[in-house]
Amino acid sequence: MKAAIVLQAGATPIYGDFPAPTPQAGQFLVDIRAAALSQLTRSRAAGSHYSSGSAYPFVAGVDGVGHVAGRRVYFVLPDAPYGSMAEQVAMVPERCVMLPDSIDDVSAAALANPGMSSWAALRHRAHLVAGETVLVNGATGSAGKLAVQIAKHLGARKVIATGRNKAALAELAALGADAVISLSQDAPALENAFKEQFSAGVDVVLDYVWGPSAETLLIAAAKAGKEGVPLRFVQIGAISGADVRLPGAVLRSSAITLMGSGIGSVSLAHLLRSIEQLLQAAQSAGLRIDTRSVPLAQVQQAWMDDGAPERTVFTM
């Protein structure tokens, strides 16, 4: 079968022939229609994600949309060496959810991974209560934009969004953001901007960037947050750096709770339930994500074009 094949860590996948999967006991064959290019897919192909394997070659892709006996399903985490960027994959029912008729294959593939990141974080880690305030740190990417929309859909009274892209920040109000903070400010100005929001009250932070802005945010929260009032800080992504330098006094002097959300901190069953709820709500909630469809045969070119603002979805 045709597939996007990763030959070694860090290599751009090539389009070529890979042995077709043979379903084992309890598995069924999925004819794949669409698979999105996510940051998780890139990190696993590079061998840099904590869930990466060490055996090569393998098929790229962690999730996708396909057809099984006339039914449409979303599937996630195929068994190595298989992935979602191929013509077929063998799956177990426990890693699949049925797709509603209200969403097409490409949209479902584009929405599932980035949308799940905030849906699972808000529902299963932060346990968002309607009427609370949510700050999305790093809201100008696909996942961050969806996080703003999803927080509002799940009942947030106020959503604060941060980012560096000036044009993207300007668009966030239409997606539900009540306030925006530019991360391009110098450190003192950024801390003051954060302090203004925390003094007014923030209940949940969804952090997609980590690194320096997260350091500044946490310090500002400790300084300006109301004494004894909990702040749930959920770490989801780390595009600005893998580490932070955090003074211990930040935690001693505040009611900040640090936690992560992702594979391992949220069970697979809860991740799949989050995706199922997300895709069922996508139309009624008006969830928006910019996408571009690319034939799988063009995987090498599209993979290297990582500056594209749209979510790349490979079609088979």
mmCIF file with all atom_site columns, N, CA and C in Angstrom, residues 224-262:
data_model
loop_
_atom_site.group_PDB
_atom_site.id
_atom_site.type_symbol
_atom_site.label_atom_id
_atom_site.label_alt_id
_atom_site.label_comp_id
_atom_site.label_asym_id
_atom_site.label_entity_id
_atom_site.label_seq_id
_atom_site.pdbx_PDB_ins_code
_atom_site.Cartn_x
_atom_site.Cartn_y
_atom_site.Cartn_z
_atom_site.occupancy
_atom_site.B_iso_or_equiv
_atom_site.pdbx_formal_charge
_atom_site.auth_seq_id
_atom_site.auth_comp_id
_atom_site.auth_asym_id
_atom_site.auth_atom_id
_atom_site.pdbx_PDB_model_num
ATOM 1   N N  . ALA A 1 224 ? -0.125 38.683 41.826 1.00 0.00 ? 224 ALA A N  1
ATOM 2   C CA . ALA A 1 224 ? -1.363 39.459 41.703 1.00 0.00 ? 224 ALA A CA 1
ATOM 3   C C  . ALA A 1 224 ? -2.632 38.674 41.995 1.00 0.00 ? 224 ALA A C  1
ATOM 4   N N  . GLY A 1 225 ? -2.539 37.350 42.005 1.00 0.00 ? 225 GLY A N  1
ATOM 5   C CA . GLY A 1 225 ? -3.729 36.555 42.263 1.00 0.00 ? 225 GLY A CA 1
ATOM 6   C C  . GLY A 1 225 ? -4.229 36.729 43.691 1.00 0.00 ? 225 GLY A C  1
ATOM 7   N N  . LYS A 1 226 ? -5.529 36.542 43.883 1.00 0.00 ? 226 LYS A N  1
ATOM 8   C CA . LYS A 1 226 ? -6.116 36.706 45.204 1.00 0.00 ? 226 LYS A CA 1
ATOM 9   C C  . LYS A 1 226 ? -5.636 35.601 46.147 1.00 0.00 ? 226 LYS A C  1
ATOM 10  N N  . GLU A 1 227 ? -5.311 35.970 47.370 1.00 0.00 ? 227 GLU A N  1
ATOM 11  C CA . GLU A 1 227 ? -4.760 35.038 48.349 1.00 0.00 ? 227 GLU A CA 1
ATOM 12  C C  . GLU A 1 227 ? -5.720 33.876 48.597 1.00 0.00 ? 227 GLU A C  1
ATOM 13  N N  . GLY A 1 228 ? -5.195 32.655 48.491 1.00 0.00 ? 228 GLY A N  1
ATOM 14  C CA . GLY A 1 228 ? -5.971 31.466 48.785 1.00 0.00 ? 228 GLY A CA 1
ATOM 15  C C  . GLY A 1 228 ? -6.944 31.032 47.710 1.00 0.00 ? 228 GLY A C  1
ATOM 16  N N  . VAL A 1 229 ? -7.044 31.791 46.615 1.00 0.00 ? 229 VAL A N  1
ATOM 17  C CA . VAL A 1 229 ? -7.965 31.434 45.531 1.00 0.00 ? 229 VAL A CA 1
ATOM 18  C C  . VAL A 1 229 ? -7.226 30.545 44.538 1.00 0.00 ? 229 VAL A C  1
ATOM 19  N N  . PRO A 1 230 ? -7.708 29.317 44.311 1.00 0.00 ? 230 PRO A N  1
ATOM 20  C CA . PRO A 1 230 ? -6.974 28.378 43.453 1.00 0.00 ? 230 PRO A CA 1
ATOM 21  C C  . PRO A 1 230 ? -6.873 28.834 42.003 1.00 0.00 ? 230 PRO A C  1
ATOM 22  N N  . LEU A 1 231 ? -5.737 28.531 41.399 1.00 0.00 ? 231 LEU A N  1
ATOM 23  C CA . LEU A 1 231 ? -5.525 28.696 39.962 1.00 0.00 ? 231 LEU A CA 1
ATOM 24  C C  . LEU A 1 231 ? -5.044 27.359 39.433 1.00 0.00 ? 231 LEU A C  1
ATOM 25  N N  . ARG A 1 232 ? -5.773 26.774 38.469 1.00 0.00 ? 232 ARG A N  1
ATOM 26  C CA . ARG A 1 232 ? -5.378 25.493 37.874 1.00 0.00 ? 232 ARG A CA 1
ATOM 27  C C  . ARG A 1 232 ? -4.626 25.788 36.576 1.00 0.00 ? 232 ARG A C  1
ATOM 28  N N  . PHE A 1 233 ? -3.345 25.482 36.581 1.00 0.00 ? 233 PHE A N  1
ATOM 29  C CA . PHE A 1 233 ? -2.475 25.726 35.424 1.00 0.00 ? 233 PHE A CA 1
ATOM 30  C C  . PHE A 1 233 ? -2.256 24.388 34.725 1.00 0.00 ? 233 PHE A C  1
ATOM 31  N N  . VAL A 1 234 ? -2.740 24.288 33.484 1.00 0.00 ? 234 VAL A N  1
ATOM 32  C CA . VAL A 1 234 ? -2.660 23.029 32.740 1.00 0.00 ? 234 VAL A CA 1
ATOM 33  C C  . VAL A 1 234 ? -1.662 23.185 31.597 1.00 0.00 ? 234 VAL A C  1
ATOM 34  N N  . GLN A 1 235 ? -0.591 22.419 31.640 1.00 0.00 ? 235 GLN A N  1
ATOM 35  C CA . GLN A 1 235 ? 0.473  22.485 30.629 1.00 0.00 ? 235 GLN A CA 1
ATOM 36  C C  . GLN A 1 235 ? 0.156  21.494 29.509 1.00 0.00 ? 235 GLN A C  1
ATOM 37  N N  . ILE A 1 236 ? 0.062  22.010 28.261 1.00 0.00 ? 236 ILE A N  1
ATOM 38  C CA . ILE A 1 236 ? -0.352 21.172 27.138 1.00 0.00 ? 236 ILE A CA 1
ATOM 39  C C  . ILE A 1 236 ? 0.722  21.074 26.067 1.00 0.00 ? 236 ILE A C  1
ATOM 40  N N  . GLY A 1 237 ? 1.386  22.197 25.743 1.00 0.00 ? 237 GLY A N  1
ATOM 41  C CA . GLY A 1 237 ? 2.393  22.207 24.689 1.00 0.00 ? 237 GLY A CA 1
ATOM 42  C C  . GLY A 1 237 ? 3.617  22.986 25.114 1.00 0.00 ? 237 GLY A C  1
ATOM 43  N N  . ALA A 1 238 ? 4.698  22.866 24.343 1.00 0.00 ? 238 ALA A N  1
ATOM 44  C CA . ALA A 1 238 ? 5.971  23.488 24.737 1.00 0.00 ? 238 ALA A CA 1
ATOM 45  C C  . ALA A 1 238 ? 6.707  24.046 23.522 1.00 0.00 ? 238 ALA A C  1
ATOM 46  N N  . ILE A 1 239 ? 6.007  24.833 22.700 1.00 0.00 ? 239 ILE A N  1
ATOM 47  C CA . ILE A 1 239 ? 6.642  25.325 21.482 1.00 0.00 ? 239 ILE A CA 1
ATOM 48  C C  . ILE A 1 239 ? 7.678  26.414 21.751 1.00 0.00 ? 239 ILE A C  1
ATOM 49  N N  . SER A 1 240 ? 7.661  27.010 22.946 1.00 0.00 ? 240 SER A N  1
ATOM 50  C CA . SER A 1 240 ? 8.634  28.061 23.259 1.00 0.00 ? 240 SER A CA 1
ATOM 51  C C  . SER A 1 240 ? 9.803  27.575 24.105 1.00 0.00 ? 240 SER A C  1
ATOM 52  N N  . GLY A 1 241 ? 9.806  26.294 24.449 1.00 0.00 ? 241 GLY A N  1
ATOM 53  C CA . GLY A 1 241 ? 10.910 25.773 25.248 1.00 0.00 ? 241 GLY A CA 1
ATOM 54  C C  . GLY A 1 241 ? 10.454 24.623 26.110 1.00 0.00 ? 241 GLY A C  1
ATOM 55  N N  . ALA A 1 242 ? 11.366 23.665 26.315 1.00 0.00 ? 242 ALA A N  1
ATOM 56  C CA . ALA A 1 242 ? 11.023 22.453 27.074 1.00 0.00 ? 242 ALA A CA 1
ATOM 57  C C  . ALA A 1 242 ? 11.056 22.671 28.580 1.00 0.00 ? 242 ALA A C  1
ATOM 58  N N  . ASP A 1 243 ? 11.697 23.764 29.044 1.00 0.00 ? 243 ASP A N  1
ATOM 59  C CA . ASP A 1 243 ? 11.903 23.956 30.477 1.00 0.00 ? 243 ASP A CA 1
ATOM 60  C C  . ASP A 1 243 ? 11.525 25.366 30.909 1.00 0.00 ? 243 ASP A C  1
ATOM 61  N N  . VAL A 1 244 ? 11.270 25.501 32.208 1.00 0.00 ? 244 VAL A N  1
ATOM 62  C CA . VAL A 1 244 ? 11.089 26.813 32.819 1.00 0.00 ? 244 VAL A CA 1
ATOM 63  C C  . VAL A 1 244 ? 11.941 26.869 34.085 1.00 0.00 ? 244 VAL A C  1
ATOM 64  N N  . ARG A 1 245 ? 12.305 28.091 34.489 1.00 0.00 ? 245 ARG A N  1
ATOM 65  C CA . ARG A 1 245 ? 12.974 28.332 35.764 1.00 0.00 ? 245 ARG A CA 1
ATOM 66  C C  . ARG A 1 245 ? 11.952 28.989 36.673 1.00 0.00 ? 245 ARG A C  1
ATOM 67  N N  . LEU A 1 246 ? 11.510 28.234 37.676 1.00 0.00 ? 246 LEU A N  1
ATOM 68  C CA . LEU A 1 246 ? 10.410 28.699 38.516 1.00 0.00 ? 246 LEU A CA 1
ATOM 69  C C  . LEU A 1 246 ? 10.851 28.785 39.976 1.00 0.00 ? 246 LEU A C  1
ATOM 70  N N  . PRO A 1 247 ? 10.863 29.994 40.552 1.00 0.00 ? 247 PRO A N  1
ATOM 71  C CA . PRO A 1 247 ? 11.201 30.107 41.975 1.00 0.00 ? 247 PRO A CA 1
ATOM 72  C C  . PRO A 1 247 ? 10.203 29.341 42.842 1.00 0.00 ? 247 PRO A C  1
ATOM 73  N N  . GLY A 1 248 ? 10.687 28.628 43.819 1.00 0.00 ? 248 GLY A N  1
ATOM 74  C CA . GLY A 1 248 ? 9.810  27.875 44.701 1.00 0.00 ? 248 GLY A CA 1
ATOM 75  C C  . GLY A 1 248 ? 8.802  28.755 45.402 1.00 0.00 ? 248 GLY A C  1
ATOM 76  N N  . ALA A 1 249 ? 9.164  30.025 45.633 1.00 0.00 ? 249 ALA A N  1
ATOM 77  C CA . ALA A 1 249 ? 8.257  30.939 46.322 1.00 0.00 ? 249 ALA A CA 1
ATOM 78  C C  . ALA A 1 249 ? 6.959  31.145 45.551 1.00 0.00 ? 249 ALA A C  1
ATOM 79  N N  . VAL A 1 250 ? 6.993  30.962 44.220 1.00 0.00 ? 250 VAL A N  1
ATOM 80  C CA . VAL A 1 250 ? 5.772  31.110 43.423 1.00 0.00 ? 250 VAL A CA 1
ATOM 81  C C  . VAL A 1 250 ? 4.702  30.147 43.913 1.00 0.00 ? 250 VAL A C  1
ATOM 82  N N  . LEU A 1 251 ? 5.098  28.927 44.231 1.00 0.00 ? 251 LEU A N  1
ATOM 83  C CA . LEU A 1 251 ? 4.135  27.928 44.687 1.00 0.00 ? 251 LEU A CA 1
ATOM 84  C C  . LEU A 1 251 ? 3.818  28.073 46.166 1.00 0.00 ? 251 LEU A C  1
ATOM 85  N N  . ARG A 1 252 ? 4.808  28.462 46.965 1.00 0.00 ? 252 ARG A N  1
ATOM 86  C CA . ARG A 1 252 ? 4.554  28.620 48.396 1.00 0.00 ? 252 ARG A CA 1
ATOM 87  C C  . ARG A 1 252 ? 3.636  29.798 48.704 1.00 0.00 ? 252 ARG A C  1
ATOM 88  N N  . SER A 1 253 ? 3.715  30.828 47.857 1.00 0.00 ? 253 SER A N  1
ATOM 89  C CA . SER A 1 253 ? 2.985  32.060 48.146 1.00 0.00 ? 253 SER A CA 1
ATOM 90  C C  . SER A 1 253 ? 1.651  32.155 47.415 1.00 0.00 ? 253 SER A C  1
ATOM 91  N N  . SER A 1 254 ? 1.231  31.080 46.774 1.00 0.00 ? 254 SER A N  1
ATOM 92  C CA . SER A 1 254 ? -0.002 31.138 45.987 1.00 0.00 ? 254 SER A CA 1
ATOM 93  C C  . SER A 1 254 ? -0.744 29.808 46.084 1.00 0.00 ? 254 SER A C  1
ATOM 94  N N  . ALA A 1 255 ? -1.946 29.813 45.515 1.00 0.00 ? 255 ALA A N  1
ATOM 95  C CA . ALA A 1 255 ? -2.749 28.582 45.472 1.00 0.00 ? 255 ALA A CA 1
ATOM 96  C C  . ALA A 1 255 ? -2.739 27.993 44.068 1.00 0.00 ? 255 ALA A C  1
ATOM 97  N N  . ILE A 1 256 ? -1.586 28.091 43.398 1.00 0.00 ? 256 ILE A N  1
ATOM 98  C CA . ILE A 1 256 ? -1.449 27.570 42.037 1.00 0.00 ? 256 ILE A CA 1
ATOM 99  C C  . ILE A 1 256 ? -1.274 26.049 42.072 1.00 0.00 ? 256 ILE A C  1
ATOM 100 N N  . THR A 1 257 ? -2.037 25.364 41.248 1.00 0.00 ? 257 THR A N  1
ATOM 101 C CA . THR A 1 257 ? -1.879 23.924 41.050 1.00 0.00 ? 257 THR A CA 1
ATOM 102 C C  . THR A 1 257 ? -1.356 23.695 39.642 1.00 0.00 ? 257 THR A C  1
ATOM 103 N N  . LEU A 1 258 ? -0.190 23.058 39.523 1.00 0.00 ? 258 LEU A N  1
ATOM 104 C CA . LEU A 1 258 ? 0.396  22.753 38.226 1.00 0.00 ? 258 LEU A CA 1
ATOM 105 C C  . LEU A 1 258 ? 0.035  21.329 37.808 1.00 0.00 ? 258 LEU A C  1
ATOM 106 N N  . MET A 1 259 ? -0.375 21.167 36.582 1.00 0.00 ? 259 MET A N  1
ATOM 107 C CA . MET A 1 259 ? -0.683 19.830 36.069 1.00 0.00 ? 259 MET A CA 1
ATOM 108 C C  . MET A 1 259 ? -0.477 19.830 34.562 1.00 0.00 ? 259 MET A C  1
ATOM 109 N N  . GLY A 1 260 ? -0.412 18.650 33.980 1.00 0.00 ? 260 GLY A N  1
ATOM 110 C CA . GLY A 1 260 ? -0.300 18.518 32.537 1.00 0.00 ? 260 GLY A CA 1
ATOM 111 C C  . GLY A 1 260 ? -1.518 17.826 31.974 1.00 0.00 ? 260 GLY A C  1
ATOM 112 N N  . SER A 1 261 ? -1.665 17.895 30.664 1.00 0.00 ? 261 SER A N  1
ATOM 113 C CA . SER A 1 261 ? -2.749 17.183 29.994 1.00 0.00 ? 261 SER A CA 1
ATOM 114 C C  . SER A 1 261 ? -2.220 16.629 28.686 1.00 0.00 ? 261 SER A C  1
ATOM 115 N N  . GLY A 1 262 ? -2.351 15.329 28.509 1.00 0.00 ? 262 GLY A N  1
ATOM 116 C CA . GLY A 1 262 ? -1.869 14.677 27.296 1.00 0.00 ? 262 GLY A CA 1
ATOM 117 C C  . GLY A 1 262 ? -1.876 13.176 27.470 1.00 0.00 ? 262 GLY A C  1
#
